[in-house]
Tab-separated table of C-alpha atoms in Angstrom:
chain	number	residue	atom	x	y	z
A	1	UNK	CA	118.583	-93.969	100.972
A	2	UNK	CA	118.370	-97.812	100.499
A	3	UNK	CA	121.440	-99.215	98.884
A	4	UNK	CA	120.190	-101.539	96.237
A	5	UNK	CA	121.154	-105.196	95.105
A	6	UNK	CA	119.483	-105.493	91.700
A	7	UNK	CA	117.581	-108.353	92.871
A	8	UNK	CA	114.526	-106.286	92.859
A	9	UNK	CA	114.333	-105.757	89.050
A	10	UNK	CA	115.081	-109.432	88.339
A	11	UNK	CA	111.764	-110.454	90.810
A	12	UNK	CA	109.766	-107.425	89.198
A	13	UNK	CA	110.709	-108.840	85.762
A	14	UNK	CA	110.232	-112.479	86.674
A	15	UNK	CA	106.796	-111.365	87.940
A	16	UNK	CA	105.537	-109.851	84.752
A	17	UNK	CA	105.793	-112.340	82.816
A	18	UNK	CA	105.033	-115.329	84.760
A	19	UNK	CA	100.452	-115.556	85.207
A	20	UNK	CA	98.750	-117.762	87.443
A	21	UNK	CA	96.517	-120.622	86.909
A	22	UNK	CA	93.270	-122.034	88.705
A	23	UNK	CA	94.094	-125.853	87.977
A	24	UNK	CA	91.191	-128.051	87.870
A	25	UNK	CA	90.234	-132.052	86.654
A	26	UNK	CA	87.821	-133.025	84.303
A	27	UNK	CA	87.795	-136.820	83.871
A	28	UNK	CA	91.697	-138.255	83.667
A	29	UNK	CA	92.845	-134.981	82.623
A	30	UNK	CA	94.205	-131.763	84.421
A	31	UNK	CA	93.236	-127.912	82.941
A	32	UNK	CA	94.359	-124.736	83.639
A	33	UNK	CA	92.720	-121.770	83.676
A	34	UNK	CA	93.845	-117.893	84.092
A	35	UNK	CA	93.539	-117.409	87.500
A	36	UNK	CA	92.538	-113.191	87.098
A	37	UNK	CA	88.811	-114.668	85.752
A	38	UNK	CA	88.203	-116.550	88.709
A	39	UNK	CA	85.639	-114.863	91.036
A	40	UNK	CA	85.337	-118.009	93.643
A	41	UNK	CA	85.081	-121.457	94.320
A	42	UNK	CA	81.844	-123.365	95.446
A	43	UNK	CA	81.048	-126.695	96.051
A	44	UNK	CA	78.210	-128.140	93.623
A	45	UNK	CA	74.470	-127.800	94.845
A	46	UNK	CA	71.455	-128.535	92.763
A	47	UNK	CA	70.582	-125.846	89.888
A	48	UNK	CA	67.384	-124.291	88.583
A	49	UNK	CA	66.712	-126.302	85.612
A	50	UNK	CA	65.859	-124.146	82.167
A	51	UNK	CA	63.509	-125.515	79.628
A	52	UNK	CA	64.849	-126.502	75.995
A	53	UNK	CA	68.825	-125.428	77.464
A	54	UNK	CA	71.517	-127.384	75.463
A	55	UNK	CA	72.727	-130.104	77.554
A	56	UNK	CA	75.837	-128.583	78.981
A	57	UNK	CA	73.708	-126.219	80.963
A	58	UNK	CA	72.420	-127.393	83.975
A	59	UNK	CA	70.308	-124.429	84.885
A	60	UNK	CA	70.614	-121.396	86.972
A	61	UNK	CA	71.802	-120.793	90.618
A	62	UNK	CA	70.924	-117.144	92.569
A	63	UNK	CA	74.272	-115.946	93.882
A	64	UNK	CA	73.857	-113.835	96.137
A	65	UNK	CA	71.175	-111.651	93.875
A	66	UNK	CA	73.046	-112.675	90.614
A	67	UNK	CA	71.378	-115.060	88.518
A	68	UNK	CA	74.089	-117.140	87.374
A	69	UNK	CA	74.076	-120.128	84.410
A	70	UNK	CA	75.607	-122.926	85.297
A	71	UNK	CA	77.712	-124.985	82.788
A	72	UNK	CA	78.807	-128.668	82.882
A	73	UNK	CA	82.293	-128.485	81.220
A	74	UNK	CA	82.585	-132.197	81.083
A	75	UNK	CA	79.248	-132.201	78.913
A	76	UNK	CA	80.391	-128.818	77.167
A	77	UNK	CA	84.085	-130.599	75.629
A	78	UNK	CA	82.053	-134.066	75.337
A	79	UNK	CA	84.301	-135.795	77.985
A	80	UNK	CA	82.028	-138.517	79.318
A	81	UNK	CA	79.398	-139.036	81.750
A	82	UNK	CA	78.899	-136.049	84.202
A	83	UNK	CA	79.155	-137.578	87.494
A	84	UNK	CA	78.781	-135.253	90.990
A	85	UNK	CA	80.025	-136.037	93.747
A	86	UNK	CA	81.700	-134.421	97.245
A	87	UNK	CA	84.271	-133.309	94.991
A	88	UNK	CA	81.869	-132.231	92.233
A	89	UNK	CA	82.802	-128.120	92.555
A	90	UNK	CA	81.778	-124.961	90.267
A	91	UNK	CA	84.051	-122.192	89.138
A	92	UNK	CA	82.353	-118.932	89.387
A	93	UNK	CA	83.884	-116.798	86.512
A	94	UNK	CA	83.952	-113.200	85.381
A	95	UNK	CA	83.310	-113.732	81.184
A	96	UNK	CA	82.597	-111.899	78.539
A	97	UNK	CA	81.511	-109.021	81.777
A	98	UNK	CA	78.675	-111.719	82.810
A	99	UNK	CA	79.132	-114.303	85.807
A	100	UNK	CA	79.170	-117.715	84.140
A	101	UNK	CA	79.461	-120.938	86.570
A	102	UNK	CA	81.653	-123.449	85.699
A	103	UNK	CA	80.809	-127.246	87.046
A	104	UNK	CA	84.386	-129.461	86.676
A	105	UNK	CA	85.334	-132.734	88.459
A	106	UNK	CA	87.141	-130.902	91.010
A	107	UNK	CA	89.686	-128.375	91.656
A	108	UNK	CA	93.466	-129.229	91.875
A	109	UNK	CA	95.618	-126.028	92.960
A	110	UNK	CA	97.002	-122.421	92.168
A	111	UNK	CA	100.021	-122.456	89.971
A	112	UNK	CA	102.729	-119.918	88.734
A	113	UNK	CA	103.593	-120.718	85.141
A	114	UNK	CA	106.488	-118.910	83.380
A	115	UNK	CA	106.622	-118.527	79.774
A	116	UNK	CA	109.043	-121.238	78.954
A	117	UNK	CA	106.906	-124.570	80.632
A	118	UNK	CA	104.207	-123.238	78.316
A	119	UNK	CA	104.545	-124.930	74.858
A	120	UNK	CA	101.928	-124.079	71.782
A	121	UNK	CA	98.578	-125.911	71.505
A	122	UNK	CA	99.407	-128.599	68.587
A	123	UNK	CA	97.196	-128.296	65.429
A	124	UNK	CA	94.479	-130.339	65.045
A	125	UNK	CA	91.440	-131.680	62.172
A	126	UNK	CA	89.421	-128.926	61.414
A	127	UNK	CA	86.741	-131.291	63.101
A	128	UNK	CA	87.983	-130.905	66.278
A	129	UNK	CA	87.332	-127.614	67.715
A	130	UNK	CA	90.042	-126.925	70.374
A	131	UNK	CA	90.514	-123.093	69.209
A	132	UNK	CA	90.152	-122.678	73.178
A	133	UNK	CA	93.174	-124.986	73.866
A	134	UNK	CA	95.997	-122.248	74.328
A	135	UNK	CA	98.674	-124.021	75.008
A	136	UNK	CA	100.103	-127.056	77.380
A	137	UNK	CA	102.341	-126.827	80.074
A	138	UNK	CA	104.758	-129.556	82.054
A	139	UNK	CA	104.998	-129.264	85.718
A	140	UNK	CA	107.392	-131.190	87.566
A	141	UNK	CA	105.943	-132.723	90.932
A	142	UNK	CA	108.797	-134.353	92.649
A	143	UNK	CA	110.444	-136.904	90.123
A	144	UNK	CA	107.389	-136.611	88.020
A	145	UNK	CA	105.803	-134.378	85.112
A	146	UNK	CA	102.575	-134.051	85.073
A	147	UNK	CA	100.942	-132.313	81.429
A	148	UNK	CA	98.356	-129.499	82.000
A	149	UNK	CA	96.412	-128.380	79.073
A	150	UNK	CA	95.769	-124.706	79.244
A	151	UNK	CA	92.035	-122.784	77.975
A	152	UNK	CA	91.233	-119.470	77.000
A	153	UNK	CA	87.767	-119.976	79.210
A	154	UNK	CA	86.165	-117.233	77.797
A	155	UNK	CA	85.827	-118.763	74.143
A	156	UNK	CA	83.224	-121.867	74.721
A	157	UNK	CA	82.041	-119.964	77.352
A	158	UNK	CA	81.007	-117.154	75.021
A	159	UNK	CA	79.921	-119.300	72.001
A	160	UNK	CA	76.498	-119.154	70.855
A	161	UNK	CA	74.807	-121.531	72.515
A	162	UNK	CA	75.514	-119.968	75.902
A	163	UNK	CA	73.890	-117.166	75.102
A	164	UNK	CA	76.505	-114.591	76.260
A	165	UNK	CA	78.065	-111.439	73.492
A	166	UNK	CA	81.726	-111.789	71.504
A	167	UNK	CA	84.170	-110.046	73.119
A	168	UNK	CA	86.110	-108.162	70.663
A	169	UNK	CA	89.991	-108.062	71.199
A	170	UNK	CA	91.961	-105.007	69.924
């Protein structure tokens, strides 16, 4: 029998309530995304263009037998000019149970948030839709803090111009 130090429970604990983020930029600002609906990481290649899409999807690619959309989020949150470049990636994602590609700017790291360097999304117009801004977090790098705004990915990806069902939450 193992004598034990207590430690253990403390990490355990520490573990549960700390999640992971994907971070990624789009434009002059950093994102974060739940790391548990990423499925993989791929550099940007051309698309399958649709007929009459909405402008923040670029088409369709065929992953590996999966017909996958493909969605500029710089178009989709009306940040600017889409530009792609050798740092142009896509997100693959797991939404709303459907494989949804994500194109961003380009993709920064893997961090471990706990719950107190996560603050509440401010409230904004009713004009401004950010219902999928869930909250922002600081993250010290070095002798700076840098401000990472966090989404719930699965709500513009699931509106109705992509196409894909609500998911209902219990």
């Amino acid at each position: 029998m193992s004598a034990s130090t207590g430690f253990e429970n403390v990490a355990v604990a520490a573990a549960a309530t700390s999640r992971e983020y994907l971070t990624f930029r789009l434009g002059g600002e950093e994102y974060g995304i739940d790391i548990l609906k990423v499925q993989e990481i791929r550099g940007y290649d051309t698309v399958t263009r649709i007929a009459n899409a909405p402008a923040h999807i670029l088409g369709v690619i065929n992953l590996r037998g999966v017909i996958v959309p493909i969605v500029d989020l710089r178009v989709k949150f009306a940040l600017g000019e889409a530009r792609y470049d050798a740092f142009t990636v896509v997100i693959v994602l797991n939404v709303a149970e459907r494989v949804v590609g994500a194109v961003v700017d380009s993709v920064s790291d893997v961090l471990e948030l706990a719950p107190e360097q996560i603050r509440a999304a401010p409230a904004f117009d009713a004009l401004l839709d950010a219902g999928y801004i869930t909250g922002l977090a600081s993250v010290k790098q070095g002798d700076a803090e840098r401000m990472l705004i966090l989404l719930d990915i699965e709500r513009p990806m699931r509106s109705s111009d992509m196409g894909l069902p609500e998911v209902r939450r219990h």
